[in-house]
PDB file of C-alpha atoms in Angstrom:
ATOM      1  CA  MET Q   1     -94.309 175.423 -28.365  1.00  0.00           C
ATOM      2  CA  SER Q   2     -91.248 176.870 -29.729  1.00  0.00           C
ATOM      3  CA  ILE Q   3     -89.812 177.383 -33.169  1.00  0.00           C
ATOM      4  CA  GLU Q   4     -86.425 177.151 -34.276  1.00  0.00           C
ATOM      5  CA  ASP Q   5     -84.424 180.375 -35.151  1.00  0.00           C
ATOM      6  CA  ASP Q   6     -84.428 179.333 -38.639  1.00  0.00           C
ATOM      7  CA  TYR Q   7     -88.048 179.444 -38.878  1.00  0.00           C
ATOM      8  CA  VAL Q   8     -88.698 182.727 -37.287  1.00  0.00           C
ATOM      9  CA  PRO Q   9     -88.017 185.563 -39.995  1.00  0.00           C
ATOM     10  CA  VAL Q  10     -90.263 187.878 -37.775  1.00  0.00           C
ATOM     11  CA  SER Q  11     -89.107 190.097 -34.891  1.00  0.00           C
ATOM     12  CA  GLY Q  12     -89.675 193.263 -33.752  1.00  0.00           C
ATOM     13  CA  ASN Q  13     -92.935 193.853 -35.172  1.00  0.00           C
ATOM     14  CA  ARG Q  14     -96.262 194.751 -33.794  1.00  0.00           C
ATOM     15  CA  ILE Q  15     -98.500 191.963 -34.687  1.00  0.00           C
ATOM     16  CA  LEU Q  16    -102.191 191.405 -34.442  1.00  0.00           C
ATOM     17  CA  VAL Q  17    -103.718 187.888 -34.279  1.00  0.00           C
ATOM     18  CA  THR Q  18    -107.508 187.555 -34.767  1.00  0.00           C
ATOM     19  CA  GLY Q  19    -108.802 184.644 -33.446  1.00  0.00           C
ATOM     20  CA  GLY Q  20    -105.809 184.433 -31.262  1.00  0.00           C
ATOM     21  CA  ALA Q  21    -107.546 182.609 -28.365  1.00  0.00           C
ATOM     22  CA  GLY Q  22    -108.230 179.609 -30.497  1.00  0.00           C
ATOM     23  CA  PHE Q  23    -106.624 176.411 -31.381  1.00  0.00           C
ATOM     24  CA  ILE Q  24    -104.517 177.787 -34.373  1.00  0.00           C
ATOM     25  CA  GLY Q  25    -104.245 181.242 -33.403  1.00  0.00           C
ATOM     26  CA  SER Q  26    -102.942 180.696 -30.130  1.00  0.00           C
ATOM     27  CA  ASN Q  27    -100.115 178.459 -31.248  1.00  0.00           C
ATOM     28  CA  ILE Q  28     -99.173 181.449 -33.646  1.00  0.00           C
ATOM     29  CA  VAL Q  29     -99.210 183.857 -30.646  1.00  0.00           C
ATOM     30  CA  ASP Q  30     -96.825 181.398 -28.558  1.00  0.00           C
ATOM     31  CA  ALA Q  31     -94.354 181.332 -31.428  1.00  0.00           C
ATOM     32  CA  LEU Q  32     -94.261 185.258 -31.821  1.00  0.00           C
ATOM     33  CA  VAL Q  33     -94.406 186.700 -28.382  1.00  0.00           C
ATOM     34  CA  PRO Q  34     -90.795 186.166 -27.559  1.00  0.00           C
ATOM     35  CA  ASP Q  35     -89.545 188.654 -30.329  1.00  0.00           C
ATOM     36  CA  ASN Q  36     -92.658 190.707 -30.917  1.00  0.00           C
ATOM     37  CA  ASP Q  37     -95.345 193.049 -29.753  1.00  0.00           C
ATOM     38  CA  VAL Q  38     -98.334 190.673 -29.923  1.00  0.00           C
ATOM     39  CA  ARG Q  39    -101.997 191.383 -29.748  1.00  0.00           C
ATOM     40  CA  VAL Q  40    -105.043 189.405 -29.802  1.00  0.00           C
ATOM     41  CA  LEU Q  41    -108.468 190.070 -30.810  1.00  0.00           C
ATOM     42  CA  ASP Q  42    -110.998 187.442 -29.950  1.00  0.00           C
ATOM     43  CA  ASP Q  43    -114.633 187.268 -29.140  1.00  0.00           C
ATOM     44  CA  LEU Q  44    -113.946 184.020 -27.181  1.00  0.00           C
ATOM     45  CA  SER Q  45    -116.854 182.295 -29.044  1.00  0.00           C
ATOM     46  CA  GLY Q  46    -114.490 179.408 -29.871  1.00  0.00           C
ATOM     47  CA  GLY Q  47    -111.518 179.920 -27.980  1.00  0.00           C
ATOM     48  CA  SER Q  48    -110.299 180.414 -24.345  1.00  0.00           C
ATOM     49  CA  ARG Q  49    -108.839 183.301 -22.583  1.00  0.00           C
ATOM     50  CA  SER Q  50    -106.414 180.857 -20.958  1.00  0.00           C
ATOM     51  CA  ASN Q  51    -104.890 179.978 -24.346  1.00  0.00           C
ATOM     52  CA  VAL Q  52    -103.554 183.664 -24.568  1.00  0.00           C
ATOM     53  CA  PRO Q  53     -99.966 184.225 -22.868  1.00  0.00           C
ATOM     54  CA  ASP Q  54     -99.323 186.937 -20.409  1.00  0.00           C
ATOM     55  CA  GLU Q  55     -96.930 188.261 -22.794  1.00  0.00           C
ATOM     56  CA  ALA Q  56     -99.709 189.264 -25.367  1.00  0.00           C
ATOM     57  CA  THR Q  57    -102.144 192.096 -25.206  1.00  0.00           C
ATOM     58  CA  PHE Q  58    -105.731 190.628 -25.141  1.00  0.00           C
ATOM     59  CA  PHE Q  59    -108.514 192.561 -26.762  1.00  0.00           C
ATOM     60  CA  GLU Q  60    -112.040 190.913 -26.390  1.00  0.00           C
ATOM     61  CA  GLY Q  61    -114.039 191.899 -29.393  1.00  0.00           C
ATOM     62  CA  ASP Q  62    -115.312 191.161 -32.662  1.00  0.00           C
ATOM     63  CA  ILE Q  63    -113.899 191.489 -36.411  1.00  0.00           C
ATOM     64  CA  ARG Q  64    -116.986 192.753 -37.600  1.00  0.00           C
ATOM     65  CA  ASN Q  65    -116.835 195.618 -35.143  1.00  0.00           C
ATOM     66  CA  ASP Q  66    -114.842 198.881 -36.177  1.00  0.00           C
ATOM     67  CA  ASP Q  67    -114.332 200.238 -32.778  1.00  0.00           C
ATOM     68  CA  ASP Q  68    -112.993 196.728 -31.756  1.00  0.00           C
ATOM     69  CA  LEU Q  69    -110.649 196.610 -34.872  1.00  0.00           C
ATOM     70  CA  GLU Q  70    -109.563 200.169 -34.546  1.00  0.00           C
ATOM     71  CA  ARG Q  71    -108.070 199.463 -31.117  1.00  0.00           C
ATOM     72  CA  ALA Q  72    -106.651 196.387 -31.988  1.00  0.00           C
ATOM     73  CA  THR Q  73    -104.838 197.156 -35.461  1.00  0.00           C
ATOM     74  CA  ASP Q  74    -103.630 200.764 -34.134  1.00  0.00           C
ATOM     75  CA  GLY Q  75     -99.835 200.839 -35.324  1.00  0.00           C
ATOM     76  CA  VAL Q  76     -99.554 197.176 -36.358  1.00  0.00           C
ATOM     77  CA  ASP Q  77     -97.280 195.961 -39.006  1.00  0.00           C
ATOM     78  CA  ILE Q  78     -98.649 192.476 -39.486  1.00  0.00           C
ATOM     79  CA  VAL Q  79    -102.389 190.653 -39.180  1.00  0.00           C
ATOM     80  CA  PHE Q  80    -102.529 187.013 -38.900  1.00  0.00           C
ATOM     81  CA  HIS Q  81    -106.200 186.489 -39.677  1.00  0.00           C
ATOM     82  CA  GLN Q  82    -107.288 183.379 -38.156  1.00  0.00           C
ATOM     83  CA  ALA Q  83    -110.989 184.247 -36.811  1.00  0.00           C
ATOM     84  CA  ALA Q  84    -113.732 182.359 -38.425  1.00  0.00           C
ATOM     85  CA  LEU Q  85    -116.473 180.018 -38.054  1.00  0.00           C
ATOM     86  CA  VAL Q  86    -114.951 176.726 -38.959  1.00  0.00           C
ATOM     87  CA  ASP Q  87    -117.581 174.207 -38.471  1.00  0.00           C
ATOM     88  CA  VAL Q  88    -118.628 172.951 -41.563  1.00  0.00           C
ATOM     89  CA  ASP Q  89    -121.749 171.276 -40.518  1.00  0.00           C
ATOM     90  CA  GLU Q  90    -122.901 174.167 -38.748  1.00  0.00           C
ATOM     91  CA  SER Q  91    -122.291 176.296 -42.029  1.00  0.00           C
ATOM     92  CA  MET Q  92    -124.608 173.663 -43.673  1.00  0.00           C
ATOM     93  CA  ARG Q  93    -127.439 174.191 -41.009  1.00  0.00           C
ATOM     94  CA  ARG Q  94    -127.065 178.028 -40.744  1.00  0.00           C
ATOM     95  CA  PRO Q  95    -125.028 179.718 -43.463  1.00  0.00           C
ATOM     96  CA  GLU Q  96    -125.498 183.384 -42.731  1.00  0.00           C
ATOM     97  CA  PRO Q  97    -123.681 183.682 -39.541  1.00  0.00           C
ATOM     98  CA  THR Q  98    -120.735 181.925 -41.409  1.00  0.00           C
ATOM     99  CA  HIS Q  99    -121.014 184.443 -44.238  1.00  0.00           C
ATOM    100  CA  ASP Q 100    -121.148 187.177 -42.036  1.00  0.00           C
ATOM    101  CA  ILE Q 101    -118.145 186.451 -39.854  1.00  0.00           C
ATOM    102  CA  ASN Q 102    -115.805 184.729 -42.521  1.00  0.00           C
ATOM    103  CA  LEU Q 103    -116.544 187.195 -45.432  1.00  0.00           C
ATOM    104  CA  ASN Q 104    -118.085 190.339 -44.017  1.00  0.00           C
ATOM    105  CA  GLY Q 105    -115.484 189.972 -40.912  1.00  0.00           C
ATOM    106  CA  THR Q 106    -112.700 189.415 -43.367  1.00  0.00           C
ATOM    107  CA  VAL Q 107    -113.332 192.548 -45.274  1.00  0.00           C
ATOM    108  CA  LYS Q 108    -113.594 194.694 -42.185  1.00  0.00           C
ATOM    109  CA  VAL Q 109    -109.996 193.220 -41.041  1.00  0.00           C
ATOM    110  CA  LEU Q 110    -108.594 194.009 -44.449  1.00  0.00           C
ATOM    111  CA  GLU Q 111    -109.794 197.488 -44.467  1.00  0.00           C
ATOM    112  CA  HIS Q 112    -108.277 198.336 -40.955  1.00  0.00           C
ATOM    113  CA  ALA Q 113    -105.277 196.607 -42.246  1.00  0.00           C
ATOM    114  CA  ARG Q 114    -105.168 199.012 -45.170  1.00  0.00           C
ATOM    115  CA  ARG Q 115    -105.246 201.823 -42.954  1.00  0.00           C
ATOM    116  CA  GLU Q 116    -102.079 200.766 -41.249  1.00  0.00           C
ATOM    117  CA  SER Q 117    -100.190 199.387 -44.404  1.00  0.00           C
ATOM    118  CA  ALA Q 118    -100.162 196.313 -42.399  1.00  0.00           C
ATOM    119  CA  ARG Q 119     -99.061 192.832 -44.350  1.00  0.00           C
ATOM    120  CA  VAL Q 120    -102.116 190.485 -43.881  1.00  0.00           C
ATOM    121  CA  VAL Q 121    -101.639 186.556 -43.620  1.00  0.00           C
ATOM    122  CA  PHE Q 122    -104.997 184.909 -44.216  1.00  0.00           C
ATOM    123  CA  ALA Q 123    -106.093 181.538 -43.246  1.00  0.00           C
ATOM    124  CA  SER Q 124    -108.140 179.910 -45.737  1.00  0.00           C
ATOM    125  CA  SER Q 125    -109.051 176.143 -46.386  1.00  0.00           C
ATOM    126  CA  ALA Q 126    -108.469 173.328 -48.512  1.00  0.00           C
ATOM    127  CA  ALA Q 127    -112.556 173.304 -48.420  1.00  0.00           C
ATOM    128  CA  VAL Q 128    -112.473 175.751 -51.314  1.00  0.00           C
ATOM    129  CA  TYR Q 129    -111.492 172.742 -53.827  1.00  0.00           C
ATOM    130  CA  GLY Q 130    -114.232 170.529 -52.949  1.00  0.00           C
ATOM    131  CA  HIS Q 131    -114.169 167.169 -54.905  1.00  0.00           C
ATOM    132  CA  PRO Q 132    -110.664 167.225 -56.399  1.00  0.00           C
ATOM    133  CA  ALA Q 133    -110.270 165.951 -60.163  1.00  0.00           C
ATOM    134  CA  SER Q 134    -106.929 164.462 -59.263  1.00  0.00           C
ATOM    135  CA  VAL Q 135    -104.320 164.563 -56.445  1.00  0.00           C
ATOM    136  CA  PRO Q 136    -102.088 165.893 -55.163  1.00  0.00           C
ATOM    137  CA  ILE Q 137    -103.976 169.168 -55.506  1.00  0.00           C
ATOM    138  CA  ALA Q 138    -102.387 172.302 -56.687  1.00  0.00           C
ATOM    139  CA  GLU Q 139    -103.287 175.754 -56.130  1.00  0.00           C
ATOM    140  CA  ASP Q 140    -104.421 176.134 -59.541  1.00  0.00           C
ATOM    141  CA  SER Q 141    -106.812 173.236 -59.250  1.00  0.00           C
ATOM    142  CA  SER Q 142    -110.406 173.924 -60.039  1.00  0.00           C
ATOM    143  CA  THR Q 143    -112.383 175.334 -56.935  1.00  0.00           C
ATOM    144  CA  ASP Q 144    -115.950 173.964 -56.142  1.00  0.00           C
ATOM    145  CA  PRO Q 145    -116.948 174.221 -52.601  1.00  0.00           C
ATOM    146  CA  LEU Q 146    -119.278 171.830 -51.154  1.00  0.00           C
ATOM    147  CA  SER Q 147    -120.314 173.826 -48.011  1.00  0.00           C
ATOM    148  CA  PRO Q 148    -121.058 177.467 -47.126  1.00  0.00           C
ATOM    149  CA  TYR Q 149    -117.945 177.301 -45.006  1.00  0.00           C
ATOM    150  CA  GLY Q 150    -115.646 176.589 -48.153  1.00  0.00           C
ATOM    151  CA  LEU Q 151    -117.567 179.069 -49.979  1.00  0.00           C
ATOM    152  CA  SER Q 152    -116.799 181.796 -47.534  1.00  0.00           C
ATOM    153  CA  LYS Q 153    -113.300 181.086 -47.585  1.00  0.00           C
ATOM    154  CA  LEU Q 154    -112.936 181.233 -51.397  1.00  0.00           C
ATOM    155  CA  ALA Q 155    -114.819 184.517 -51.351  1.00  0.00           C
ATOM    156  CA  ALA Q 156    -112.648 185.812 -48.595  1.00  0.00           C
ATOM    157  CA  GLU Q 157    -109.404 184.891 -50.653  1.00  0.00           C
ATOM    158  CA  GLN Q 158    -110.580 186.844 -53.406  1.00  0.00           C
ATOM    159  CA  TYR Q 159    -111.109 189.988 -51.314  1.00  0.00           C
ATOM    160  CA  VAL Q 160    -107.626 189.494 -49.976  1.00  0.00           C
ATOM    161  CA  ARG Q 161    -106.170 189.341 -53.434  1.00  0.00           C
ATOM    162  CA  LEU Q 162    -108.460 192.441 -54.536  1.00  0.00           C
ATOM    163  CA  TYR Q 163    -107.267 194.261 -51.730  1.00  0.00           C
ATOM    164  CA  GLY Q 164    -103.737 193.434 -52.676  1.00  0.00           C
ATOM    165  CA  GLU Q 165    -104.346 194.558 -56.200  1.00  0.00           C
ATOM    166  CA  LEU Q 166    -106.396 197.724 -55.736  1.00  0.00           C
ATOM    167  CA  TYR Q 167    -104.782 199.148 -52.547  1.00  0.00           C
ATOM    168  CA  ASP Q 168    -101.135 197.728 -52.709  1.00  0.00           C
ATOM    169  CA  LEU Q 169    -102.026 195.762 -49.523  1.00  0.00           C
ATOM    170  CA  SER Q 170     -99.411 193.337 -48.883  1.00  0.00           C
ATOM    171  CA  THR Q 171    -101.513 190.220 -48.737  1.00  0.00           C
ATOM    172  CA  VAL Q 172    -101.098 186.321 -48.699  1.00  0.00           C
ATOM    173  CA  SER Q 173    -103.377 183.361 -48.396  1.00  0.00           C
ATOM    174  CA  LEU Q 174    -102.800 180.058 -46.807  1.00  0.00           C
ATOM    175  CA  ARG Q 175    -105.089 177.107 -47.728  1.00  0.00           C
ATOM    176  CA  TYR Q 176    -104.745 174.861 -44.708  1.00  0.00           C
ATOM    177  CA  PHE Q 177    -105.466 171.185 -45.215  1.00  0.00           C
ATOM    178  CA  ASN Q 178    -106.391 169.075 -42.152  1.00  0.00           C
ATOM    179  CA  VAL Q 179    -104.752 170.623 -39.096  1.00  0.00           C
ATOM    180  CA  TYR Q 180    -104.375 168.669 -35.832  1.00  0.00           C
ATOM    181  CA  GLY Q 181    -102.412 168.693 -32.719  1.00  0.00           C
ATOM    182  CA  PRO Q 182    -102.434 169.034 -28.874  1.00  0.00           C
ATOM    183  CA  GLY Q 183    -105.278 171.097 -27.235  1.00  0.00           C
ATOM    184  CA  GLN Q 184    -107.612 170.905 -30.384  1.00  0.00           C
ATOM    185  CA  LEU Q 185    -111.392 170.525 -29.642  1.00  0.00           C
ATOM    186  CA  GLY Q 186    -113.851 168.213 -31.242  1.00  0.00           C
ATOM    187  CA  GLY Q 187    -115.451 170.966 -33.228  1.00  0.00           C
ATOM    188  CA  ASP Q 188    -112.034 172.114 -34.745  1.00  0.00           C
ATOM    189  CA  TYR Q 189    -110.350 171.383 -38.276  1.00  0.00           C
ATOM    190  CA  SER Q 190    -109.608 167.718 -37.895  1.00  0.00           C
ATOM    191  CA  ALA Q 191    -112.396 166.496 -35.725  1.00  0.00           C
ATOM    192  CA  VAL Q 192    -111.926 162.826 -36.736  1.00  0.00           C
ATOM    193  CA  ILE Q 193    -108.656 162.825 -34.979  1.00  0.00           C
ATOM    194  CA  SER Q 194    -109.875 164.251 -31.623  1.00  0.00           C
ATOM    195  CA  THR Q 195    -112.828 161.947 -32.043  1.00  0.00           C
ATOM    196  CA  PHE Q 196    -110.594 158.735 -32.333  1.00  0.00           C
ATOM    197  CA  VAL Q 197    -108.320 159.673 -29.731  1.00  0.00           C
ATOM    198  CA  GLU Q 198    -111.070 160.338 -27.413  1.00  0.00           C
ATOM    199  CA  GLN Q 199    -112.504 156.782 -28.227  1.00  0.00           C
ATOM    200  CA  ALA Q 200    -109.391 154.783 -28.365  1.00  0.00           C
ATOM    201  CA  MET Q 201    -108.035 156.241 -24.728  1.00  0.00           C
ATOM    202  CA  ASN Q 202    -111.593 155.414 -23.383  1.00  0.00           C
ATOM    203  CA  GLY Q 203    -111.602 151.940 -24.754  1.00  0.00           C
ATOM    204  CA  ALA Q 204    -114.645 152.589 -26.718  1.00  0.00           C
ATOM    205  CA  PRO Q 205    -115.054 151.426 -30.412  1.00  0.00           C
ATOM    206  CA  ILE Q 206    -113.304 153.607 -32.950  1.00  0.00           C
ATOM    207  CA  THR Q 207    -116.074 154.527 -35.458  1.00  0.00           C
ATOM    208  CA  VAL Q 208    -115.218 154.897 -39.134  1.00  0.00           C
ATOM    209  CA  GLU Q 209    -117.614 156.298 -41.675  1.00  0.00           C
ATOM    210  CA  GLY Q 210    -118.041 154.202 -44.722  1.00  0.00           C
ATOM    211  CA  ASP Q 211    -115.086 151.731 -45.606  1.00  0.00           C
ATOM    212  CA  GLY Q 212    -112.591 154.222 -44.493  1.00  0.00           C
ATOM    213  CA  ALA Q 213    -110.871 154.406 -47.690  1.00  0.00           C
ATOM    214  CA  GLN Q 214    -111.169 158.126 -47.956  1.00  0.00           C
ATOM    215  CA  THR Q 215    -107.879 159.642 -47.760  1.00  0.00           C
ATOM    216  CA  ARG Q 216    -106.631 162.976 -46.181  1.00  0.00           C
ATOM    217  CA  ASP Q 217    -103.572 164.955 -45.592  1.00  0.00           C
ATOM    218  CA  PHE Q 218    -103.059 165.816 -41.958  1.00  0.00           C
ATOM    219  CA  VAL Q 219    -100.676 168.601 -41.003  1.00  0.00           C
ATOM    220  CA  HIS Q 220     -99.332 169.175 -37.350  1.00  0.00           C
ATOM    221  CA  ILE Q 221    -100.066 172.505 -35.872  1.00  0.00           C
ATOM    222  CA  ASP Q 222     -96.295 173.068 -35.601  1.00  0.00           C
ATOM    223  CA  ASP Q 223     -96.146 172.977 -39.297  1.00  0.00           C
ATOM    224  CA  ILE Q 224     -98.989 175.367 -39.745  1.00  0.00           C
ATOM    225  CA  VAL Q 225     -97.289 177.865 -37.541  1.00  0.00           C
ATOM    226  CA  ARG Q 226     -94.082 177.479 -39.289  1.00  0.00           C
ATOM    227  CA  ALA Q 227     -96.079 178.303 -42.629  1.00  0.00           C
ATOM    228  CA  ASN Q 228     -97.534 181.514 -41.143  1.00  0.00           C
ATOM    229  CA  VAL Q 229     -94.355 182.673 -39.927  1.00  0.00           C
ATOM    230  CA  LEU Q 230     -92.679 182.278 -43.123  1.00  0.00           C
ATOM    231  CA  ALA Q 231     -95.401 183.687 -45.058  1.00  0.00           C
ATOM    232  CA  ALA Q 232     -95.498 186.900 -42.746  1.00  0.00           C
ATOM    233  CA  GLY Q 233     -91.497 187.415 -43.207  1.00  0.00           C
ATOM    234  CA  SER Q 234     -91.662 187.006 -47.108  1.00  0.00           C
ATOM    235  CA  GLU Q 235     -93.211 189.455 -49.568  1.00  0.00           C
ATOM    236  CA  ALA Q 236     -95.135 186.373 -51.353  1.00  0.00           C
ATOM    237  CA  SER Q 237     -98.563 187.013 -52.404  1.00  0.00           C
ATOM    238  CA  GLY Q 238    -101.413 184.920 -53.924  1.00  0.00           C
ATOM    239  CA  VAL Q 239    -102.432 181.463 -52.172  1.00  0.00           C
ATOM    240  CA  PHE Q 240    -100.281 178.525 -50.886  1.00  0.00           C
ATOM    241  CA  ASN Q 241    -101.426 175.025 -49.716  1.00  0.00           C
ATOM    242  CA  VAL Q 242    -100.473 174.058 -46.368  1.00  0.00           C
ATOM    243  CA  GLY Q 243    -100.295 170.324 -45.863  1.00  0.00           C
ATOM    244  CA  THR Q 244     -97.501 167.547 -45.680  1.00  0.00           C
ATOM    245  CA  GLY Q 245     -97.741 166.351 -49.353  1.00  0.00           C
ATOM    246  CA  GLU Q 246     -98.736 162.967 -48.054  1.00  0.00           C
ATOM    247  CA  SER Q 247    -101.980 161.189 -47.241  1.00  0.00           C
ATOM    248  CA  VAL Q 248    -103.553 158.555 -45.018  1.00  0.00           C
ATOM    249  CA  SER Q 249    -107.030 156.734 -45.284  1.00  0.00           C
ATOM    250  CA  ILE Q 250    -109.151 157.101 -42.395  1.00  0.00           C
ATOM    251  CA  LEU Q 251    -108.900 153.383 -41.611  1.00  0.00           C
ATOM    252  CA  GLU Q 252    -105.143 153.577 -41.484  1.00  0.00           C
ATOM    253  CA  LEU Q 253    -105.488 156.796 -39.368  1.00  0.00           C
ATOM    254  CA  ALA Q 254    -107.645 154.776 -36.736  1.00  0.00           C
ATOM    255  CA  GLU Q 255    -105.144 152.176 -36.430  1.00  0.00           C
ATOM    256  CA  ILE Q 256    -102.430 154.591 -35.907  1.00  0.00           C
ATOM    257  CA  VAL Q 257    -104.396 156.258 -33.449  1.00  0.00           C
ATOM    258  CA  ARG Q 258    -105.100 152.833 -31.633  1.00  0.00           C
ATOM    259  CA  ASP Q 259    -101.408 152.126 -31.548  1.00  0.00           C
ATOM    260  CA  ALA Q 260    -100.425 155.557 -30.161  1.00  0.00           C
ATOM    261  CA  ALA Q 261    -103.000 155.272 -27.400  1.00  0.00           C
ATOM    262  CA  ASP Q 262    -101.989 151.538 -26.754  1.00  0.00           C
ATOM    263  CA  SER Q 263    -105.572 150.724 -27.063  1.00  0.00           C
ATOM    264  CA  GLU Q 264    -107.493 147.596 -27.496  1.00  0.00           C
ATOM    265  CA  SER Q 265    -110.653 149.403 -29.083  1.00  0.00           C
ATOM    266  CA  GLU Q 266    -112.460 147.675 -32.076  1.00  0.00           C
ATOM    267  CA  ILE Q 267    -112.555 149.472 -35.230  1.00  0.00           C
ATOM    268  CA  VAL Q 268    -116.184 149.656 -36.390  1.00  0.00           C
ATOM    269  CA  HIS Q 269    -117.734 151.001 -39.421  1.00  0.00           C
ATOM    270  CA  THR Q 270    -120.847 153.213 -39.873  1.00  0.00           C
ATOM    271  CA  ASP Q 271    -122.666 154.624 -42.631  1.00  0.00           C
ATOM    272  CA  ALA Q 272    -120.710 156.636 -45.127  1.00  0.00           C
ATOM    273  CA  ARG Q 273    -121.279 160.412 -44.854  1.00  0.00           C
ATOM    274  CA  SER Q 274    -123.291 161.815 -47.838  1.00  0.00           C
ATOM    275  CA  GLY Q 275    -120.999 164.052 -50.035  1.00  0.00           C
ATOM    276  CA  ASP Q 276    -117.694 163.034 -48.400  1.00  0.00           C
ATOM    277  CA  ILE Q 277    -114.592 163.708 -50.358  1.00  0.00           C
ATOM    278  CA  ASP Q 278    -112.766 160.557 -51.544  1.00  0.00           C
ATOM    279  CA  ARG Q 279    -109.186 161.830 -51.780  1.00  0.00           C
ATOM    280  CA  SER Q 280    -107.439 164.709 -50.486  1.00  0.00           C
ATOM    281  CA  ARG Q 281    -103.614 165.471 -50.605  1.00  0.00           C
ATOM    282  CA  ALA Q 282    -101.771 168.714 -50.911  1.00  0.00           C
ATOM    283  CA  ASP Q 283     -99.173 169.596 -53.365  1.00  0.00           C
ATOM    284  CA  ILE Q 284     -96.927 171.784 -51.621  1.00  0.00           C
ATOM    285  CA  SER Q 285     -94.154 172.518 -54.093  1.00  0.00           C
ATOM    286  CA  ALA Q 286     -94.936 176.392 -54.244  1.00  0.00           C
ATOM    287  CA  LEU Q 287     -94.712 176.739 -50.588  1.00  0.00           C
ATOM    288  CA  GLU Q 288     -91.489 174.760 -50.459  1.00  0.00           C
ATOM    289  CA  SER Q 289     -89.684 176.535 -53.444  1.00  0.00           C
ATOM    290  CA  GLN Q 290     -90.862 180.174 -52.552  1.00  0.00           C
ATOM    291  CA  LEU Q 291     -90.971 180.223 -48.744  1.00  0.00           C
ATOM    292  CA  GLY Q 292     -88.779 177.287 -47.775  1.00  0.00           C
ATOM    293  CA  TYR Q 293     -91.288 175.415 -46.023  1.00  0.00           C
ATOM    294  CA  GLU Q 294     -91.055 171.877 -45.253  1.00  0.00           C
ATOM    295  CA  PRO Q 295     -93.221 169.482 -42.973  1.00  0.00           C
ATOM    296  CA  THR Q 296     -91.335 168.443 -40.022  1.00  0.00           C
ATOM    297  CA  VAL Q 297     -93.836 166.198 -37.926  1.00  0.00           C
ATOM    298  CA  PRO Q 298     -94.533 162.838 -39.157  1.00  0.00           C
ATOM    299  CA  LEU Q 299     -98.208 161.716 -38.525  1.00  0.00           C
ATOM    300  CA  ALA Q 300     -97.286 158.943 -36.054  1.00  0.00           C
ATOM    301  CA  ASN Q 301     -95.120 161.262 -34.095  1.00  0.00           C
ATOM    302  CA  GLY Q 302     -97.707 163.952 -33.836  1.00  0.00           C
ATOM    303  CA  LEU Q 303    -100.507 161.610 -33.327  1.00  0.00           C
ATOM    304  CA  GLU Q 304     -98.311 160.334 -30.092  1.00  0.00           C
ATOM    305  CA  ARG Q 305     -97.795 164.088 -28.805  1.00  0.00           C
ATOM    306  CA  VAL Q 306    -101.748 164.550 -29.112  1.00  0.00           C
ATOM    307  CA  VAL Q 307    -102.263 161.229 -27.055  1.00  0.00           C
ATOM    308  CA  ASP Q 308     -99.476 162.278 -24.609  1.00  0.00           C
ATOM    309  CA  SER Q 309    -101.111 165.676 -24.090  1.00  0.00           C
ATOM    310  CA  ARG Q 310    -104.530 164.193 -23.874  1.00  0.00           C
ATOM    311  CA  SER Q 311    -103.546 161.932 -21.087  1.00  0.00           C
ATOM    312  CA  GLU Q 312    -101.671 164.951 -19.126  1.00  0.00           C
ATOM    313  CA  THR Q 313    -104.521 167.482 -19.559  1.00  0.00           C
ATOM    314  CA  PRO Q 314    -108.003 166.245 -20.252  1.00  0.00           C
ATOM    315  CA  LEU Q 315    -109.931 168.546 -22.560  1.00  0.00           C
ATOM    316  CA  PRO Q 316    -113.057 170.307 -21.138  1.00  0.00           C
ATOM    317  CA  GLU Q 317    -116.331 169.478 -22.543  1.00  0.00           C
ATOM    318  CA  ASP Q 318    -116.903 173.287 -23.043  1.00  0.00           C
ATOM    319  CA  ARG Q 319    -114.892 176.230 -23.250  1.00  0.00           C
TER     320      ARG Q 319
END
């Protein structure tokens, strides 16, 4: 993908993207390699080496390993910390690995960034909010995570903040809402879109959990990349929501996907998921006013691009 010059205030830097072989990380790498010396650190547990462009320097390694981090962070100016275990259901089944990678790994990244005086852009999640009292959800809304994944991101945010305050490290955290886009795998951030697209393109029933009235703020990967680049090129600190400021019901989403895929799939309802959040929509006014961010990809257009990409390049079951 490409990003217009107006959205790229970052050039001439040595940059590390942890998790840079994954869905979000690799898109950030693609945007930055034309004008920067970009490195990727990834253990390939959830990403693919083929996602990393030849122009980037690739290190296969673990963010919890000091030797791996020392090699990857040597002389860097900016760290985009994307590496994480992001599967919420898996975090419920096995919380310890999520804690270890998402929290302990983040502390390791911060410590090595501190040695290099590198700016850190941390990938957090709207999962920190839990059930919101109202929508849209602002950054100062109450945080009450419903999963070990959400809790790990909230705790990691606090370490990011504290490193900034204690050690004068330049840091900022971005709370992603429901990210989607071409190349996304089923276990990624907005698995419902991957599932619906797969079902619609195969002519299978599109399965909606519950009545489908629950709402989400789906944000295209291009806009996530823009937010990251804008954050890296600024001196802003604290936390920022990254979404569109708009929401759609899951039932409406199923209908939009069906139309985008020109499918005749039937929409069927299954049992509601226990503990599912009813409403989610980002208040993005802080990101707009402080960083000049604006969402650029309408949902219908973004879903058409996902369908087109899926038609051209079927996703592997495993990679």
